Short mmCIF file of C-alpha atoms in Angstrom, two decimals:
data_model
loop_
_atom_site.label_atom_id
_atom_site.label_comp_id
_atom_site.label_asym_id
_atom_site.label_seq_id
_atom_site.Cartn_x
_atom_site.Cartn_y
_atom_site.Cartn_z
CA MET A 8 31.26 -15.00 -0.64
CA THR A 9 29.11 -13.67 -3.47
CA SER A 10 26.50 -11.17 -2.35
CA LEU A 11 22.91 -12.02 -3.25
CA ARG A 12 21.39 -8.85 -1.89
CA LYS A 13 18.15 -7.65 -3.45
CA LEU A 14 16.91 -4.17 -2.60
CA VAL A 15 13.29 -3.32 -3.41
CA ILE A 16 12.39 0.37 -3.18
CA HIS A 17 8.63 0.71 -3.29
CA HIS A 18 6.59 3.89 -3.88
CA ASP A 19 3.06 3.69 -2.50
CA ASP A 20 0.04 6.04 -2.60
CA LEU A 21 -0.06 6.28 -6.39
CA GLY A 22 -3.46 7.62 -7.42
CA GLY A 23 -3.59 9.89 -4.41
CA SER A 24 -2.43 12.95 -6.33
CA HIS A 25 -1.05 14.00 -9.70
CA SER A 26 2.20 14.95 -8.00
CA ALA A 27 2.65 11.48 -6.47
CA ASN A 28 2.09 9.88 -9.87
CA MET A 29 4.65 12.11 -11.57
CA ALA A 30 7.18 11.59 -8.80
CA PHE A 31 6.88 7.82 -9.19
CA VAL A 32 7.61 7.90 -12.91
CA GLU A 33 10.51 10.29 -12.43
CA LEU A 34 12.06 8.20 -9.66
CA VAL A 35 11.74 5.00 -11.68
CA ASP A 36 13.38 6.67 -14.67
CA VAL A 37 16.41 7.77 -12.63
CA GLY A 38 16.73 4.34 -11.03
CA VAL A 39 15.77 5.31 -7.49
CA VAL A 40 12.46 3.44 -7.22
CA THR A 41 11.83 -0.18 -8.21
CA CYS A 42 8.04 -0.47 -8.10
CA GLY A 43 4.87 1.15 -6.77
CA SER A 44 1.25 0.56 -5.83
CA VAL A 45 -1.94 2.44 -6.65
CA MET A 46 -4.94 3.37 -4.52
CA VAL A 47 -7.80 2.46 -6.86
CA PRO A 48 -10.35 4.66 -5.00
CA GLY A 49 -7.90 7.58 -5.18
CA PRO A 50 -8.94 10.64 -7.21
CA TRP A 51 -5.95 10.29 -9.56
CA PHE A 52 -6.34 6.57 -10.30
CA SER A 53 -7.29 7.24 -13.93
CA GLU A 54 -3.98 8.96 -14.50
CA VAL A 55 -2.13 5.89 -13.21
CA VAL A 56 -4.10 3.81 -15.72
CA GLU A 57 -2.96 6.11 -18.52
CA ILE A 58 0.64 5.94 -17.31
CA ALA A 59 0.50 2.13 -17.12
CA HIS A 60 -0.77 1.94 -20.71
CA ARG A 61 2.03 4.22 -21.88
CA ARG A 62 4.70 2.56 -19.74
CA PRO A 63 4.11 -1.22 -19.60
CA ASP A 64 7.60 -1.58 -18.13
CA LEU A 65 6.43 -0.14 -14.79
CA ASP A 66 5.90 -2.54 -11.88
CA ILE A 67 2.58 -1.52 -10.29
CA GLY A 68 0.57 -3.28 -7.60
CA VAL A 69 -2.68 -2.45 -5.83
CA HIS A 70 -2.40 -0.46 -2.60
CA LEU A 71 -5.46 -1.96 -0.90
CA THR A 72 -7.30 0.97 0.62
CA LEU A 73 -9.71 1.07 3.56
CA THR A 74 -8.86 4.50 4.99
CA SER A 75 -8.89 8.13 3.87
CA GLU A 76 -6.69 10.07 6.25
CA PHE A 77 -6.54 13.64 4.95
CA PRO A 78 -9.15 15.89 6.63
CA CYS A 79 -9.89 17.96 3.51
CA TYR A 80 -8.99 15.48 0.76
CA ARG A 81 -10.91 12.24 1.01
CA TRP A 82 -12.13 9.28 -1.05
CA ARG A 83 -14.93 6.73 -0.91
CA PRO A 84 -15.23 2.96 -1.42
CA LEU A 85 -16.05 1.46 -4.80
CA THR A 86 -18.74 -0.68 -3.16
CA CYS A 87 -21.68 0.01 -0.87
CA GLY A 88 -20.61 -1.65 2.38
CA ARG A 89 -21.95 0.51 5.20
CA SER A 90 -19.34 -0.65 7.69
CA LEU A 91 -16.58 0.71 5.44
CA VAL A 92 -17.53 4.37 5.83
CA ASP A 93 -17.99 7.13 8.38
CA ALA A 94 -21.07 9.32 8.81
CA PHE A 95 -20.17 11.30 5.68
CA GLY A 96 -19.79 8.29 3.40
CA TYR A 97 -15.99 8.41 3.21
CA PHE A 98 -13.57 5.69 4.23
CA TRP A 99 -12.69 5.88 7.91
CA SER A 100 -9.89 8.33 8.62
CA ASP A 101 -7.92 6.03 10.93
CA LEU A 102 -7.33 2.41 11.85
CA THR A 103 -9.58 2.53 14.89
CA GLY A 104 -12.59 3.28 12.71
CA ALA A 105 -11.53 0.98 9.89
CA ARG A 106 -11.26 -2.00 12.22
CA THR A 107 -15.02 -1.83 12.84
CA ALA A 108 -15.66 -2.85 9.22
CA GLU A 109 -17.21 -6.23 8.51
CA PRO A 110 -14.63 -8.64 7.03
CA GLU A 111 -17.09 -9.74 4.33
CA GLU A 112 -17.58 -6.14 3.21
CA VAL A 113 -13.82 -5.61 3.34
CA TYR A 114 -13.33 -8.61 1.06
CA ILE A 115 -15.94 -7.40 -1.44
CA GLU A 116 -14.42 -3.90 -1.53
CA LEU A 117 -10.82 -4.99 -1.92
CA LYS A 118 -11.73 -7.55 -4.56
CA ALA A 119 -13.48 -4.72 -6.45
CA GLN A 120 -10.32 -2.61 -6.21
CA ILE A 121 -8.18 -5.38 -7.69
CA ASP A 122 -10.74 -6.19 -10.39
CA THR A 123 -11.01 -2.51 -11.34
CA ALA A 124 -7.25 -2.18 -11.72
CA ILE A 125 -7.04 -5.31 -13.85
CA ALA A 126 -10.05 -4.32 -15.99
CA ALA A 127 -8.44 -0.92 -16.57
CA GLY A 128 -5.43 -2.62 -18.11
CA ILE A 129 -2.93 -2.45 -15.25
CA ASP A 130 -0.73 -5.55 -15.11
CA VAL A 131 -1.03 -5.91 -11.34
CA THR A 132 2.16 -7.39 -9.88
CA HIS A 133 1.52 -7.46 -6.13
CA LEU A 134 -0.75 -6.38 -3.27
CA ASP A 135 0.06 -4.19 -0.29
CA SER A 136 -1.84 -2.15 2.28
CA HIS A 137 -2.57 1.55 2.70
CA MET A 138 -1.76 2.49 6.31
CA GLY A 139 -1.38 -1.22 7.13
CA THR A 140 -5.14 -1.60 7.55
CA ILE A 141 -5.42 -5.02 5.94
CA TRP A 142 -2.68 -6.33 8.26
CA GLN A 143 -4.97 -5.99 11.28
CA PRO A 144 -6.04 -9.28 12.93
CA GLU A 145 -9.63 -8.85 11.75
CA PHE A 146 -8.65 -8.70 8.08
CA ILE A 147 -5.41 -10.65 7.64
CA ASP A 148 -7.30 -13.72 6.40
CA VAL A 149 -8.95 -11.57 3.72
CA TYR A 150 -5.49 -10.45 2.62
CA LEU A 151 -4.25 -14.02 2.39
CA GLN A 152 -7.36 -15.08 0.48
CA LEU A 153 -6.98 -12.30 -2.08
CA GLY A 154 -3.33 -13.12 -2.65
CA GLN A 155 -4.19 -16.76 -3.24
CA GLU A 156 -7.20 -16.02 -5.47
CA TYR A 157 -5.27 -13.69 -7.76
CA HIS A 158 -1.94 -15.55 -7.47
CA LEU A 159 -0.25 -12.33 -6.43
CA PRO A 160 2.52 -11.72 -3.89
CA ILE A 161 1.36 -9.92 -0.76
CA VAL A 162 3.65 -7.51 1.08
CA VAL A 163 3.96 -7.55 4.86
CA THR A 164 6.50 -5.72 7.01
CA ARG A 165 7.73 -6.81 10.40
CA ASP A 166 7.10 -3.29 11.64
CA VAL A 167 3.36 -3.80 11.20
CA GLN A 168 2.81 -3.35 14.95
CA SER A 169 3.73 0.34 14.64
CA LEU A 170 0.94 0.70 12.07
CA SER A 171 -1.68 -1.06 14.17
CA ALA A 172 -4.57 0.50 16.01
CA PRO A 173 -4.17 1.18 19.75
CA HIS A 174 -4.40 -1.95 21.92
CA SER A 175 -4.09 -4.20 18.88
CA ASP A 176 -1.91 -7.27 19.37
CA LEU A 177 -0.47 -8.53 16.09
CA SER A 178 1.93 -11.02 17.63
CA GLY A 179 0.01 -13.97 16.22
CA VAL A 180 -0.20 -12.59 12.71
CA PHE A 181 3.40 -13.41 11.81
CA ASP A 182 3.11 -16.98 13.05
CA ARG A 183 0.10 -17.50 10.79
CA LEU A 184 1.89 -15.97 7.82
CA GLN A 185 5.07 -17.96 8.36
CA ASN A 186 3.05 -21.18 8.68
CA LYS A 187 1.80 -20.44 5.16
CA GLU A 188 5.37 -19.74 4.01
CA ILE A 189 4.64 -16.06 3.34
CA LEU A 190 7.75 -13.93 2.84
CA ILE A 191 7.91 -11.08 5.37
CA PHE A 192 10.16 -8.12 4.61
CA ARG A 193 12.36 -6.56 7.22
CA ASN A 194 11.53 -2.94 7.86
CA SER A 195 14.65 -1.26 6.50
CA SER A 196 13.57 2.18 7.64
CA LEU A 197 14.72 1.14 11.11
CA LEU A 198 18.20 0.22 9.91
CA PRO A 199 21.17 2.59 9.66
CA LEU A 200 22.04 3.05 6.00
CA LYS A 201 25.48 1.50 6.50
CA ARG A 202 23.83 -1.76 7.56
CA LEU A 203 22.54 -2.25 4.00
CA THR A 204 26.04 -3.31 2.96
CA GLN A 205 25.86 -6.14 5.51
CA LEU A 206 22.56 -7.63 4.33
CA LEU A 207 23.73 -10.73 2.45
CA LEU A 208 21.47 -13.44 1.05
CA THR A 209 18.37 -11.39 1.70
CA ILE A 210 15.59 -9.39 0.10
CA THR A 211 15.17 -6.02 1.74
CA GLY A 212 12.29 -3.65 1.15
CA PHE A 213 12.00 0.11 1.51
CA SER A 214 8.70 1.92 1.25
CA VAL A 215 8.88 5.55 0.15
CA ARG A 216 6.35 8.24 -0.60
CA ARG A 217 7.38 11.30 -2.61
CA TRP A 218 5.37 14.15 -4.11
CA LEU A 219 6.73 16.72 -6.53
CA ASP A 220 6.41 20.27 -5.25
CA SER A 221 3.08 21.78 -6.25
CA THR A 222 0.28 23.98 -4.98
CA GLY A 223 -1.99 20.95 -4.83
CA VAL A 224 0.36 19.11 -2.52
CA ASP A 225 0.62 22.15 -0.28
CA SER A 226 -3.16 22.25 0.10
CA ILE A 227 -3.27 18.57 1.03
CA SER A 228 -0.22 18.28 3.25
CA ARG A 229 -0.78 21.36 5.38
CA HIS A 230 -3.33 19.27 7.27
CA LEU A 231 -0.94 16.43 7.97
CA VAL A 232 2.75 15.95 8.62
CA ILE A 233 4.02 13.60 5.91
CA SER A 234 6.83 11.25 6.84
CA ASN A 235 8.73 8.97 4.50
CA ILE A 236 9.19 5.40 5.64
#
């Protein structure tokens, strides 16, 4: 039987730091990473724009962002929705806070992020979610709407429950997505590597996050344990 395996290795959090941006390009060039997604509110978004102009071959989506998780390295919304921010005007630091946002303000903000990326000249190829925030029950319809409006694939992982806020039940989310014939990736990070050779007739997605060693990364990451998924 001919194998029709497709492995997608995705690098998120572009725009979060110079080091993340450089790691993405390097990993694409050596054939390790397939595609990536950019946080438009991130402080290094402009560098991703420059990279995209120089490298139109790169597959870059928008990493829809509603949270800013680093205690000493934070970013703000592009729009003025009050429910999107904490007392200091930054995105909420976790899912519990982010879930209090008004869906209408979430839609306006995420639409602005997509529009900004497109206006900057990025050939946006897909949408996904920073910290899984847009996969929460309150916002999943916004996610579907944006995908349909922009005719872009949206990425969802079956391990979304592990990214949900405490006491959040996402069991109904997958039924709604499957009813709309949305493709849901298996979470390959839970699979032993040897199992990859057994995945026939399937599309399998990995999400990775790599930063090149630098002083800047040290100053960010000392406040948070970074894990690759």
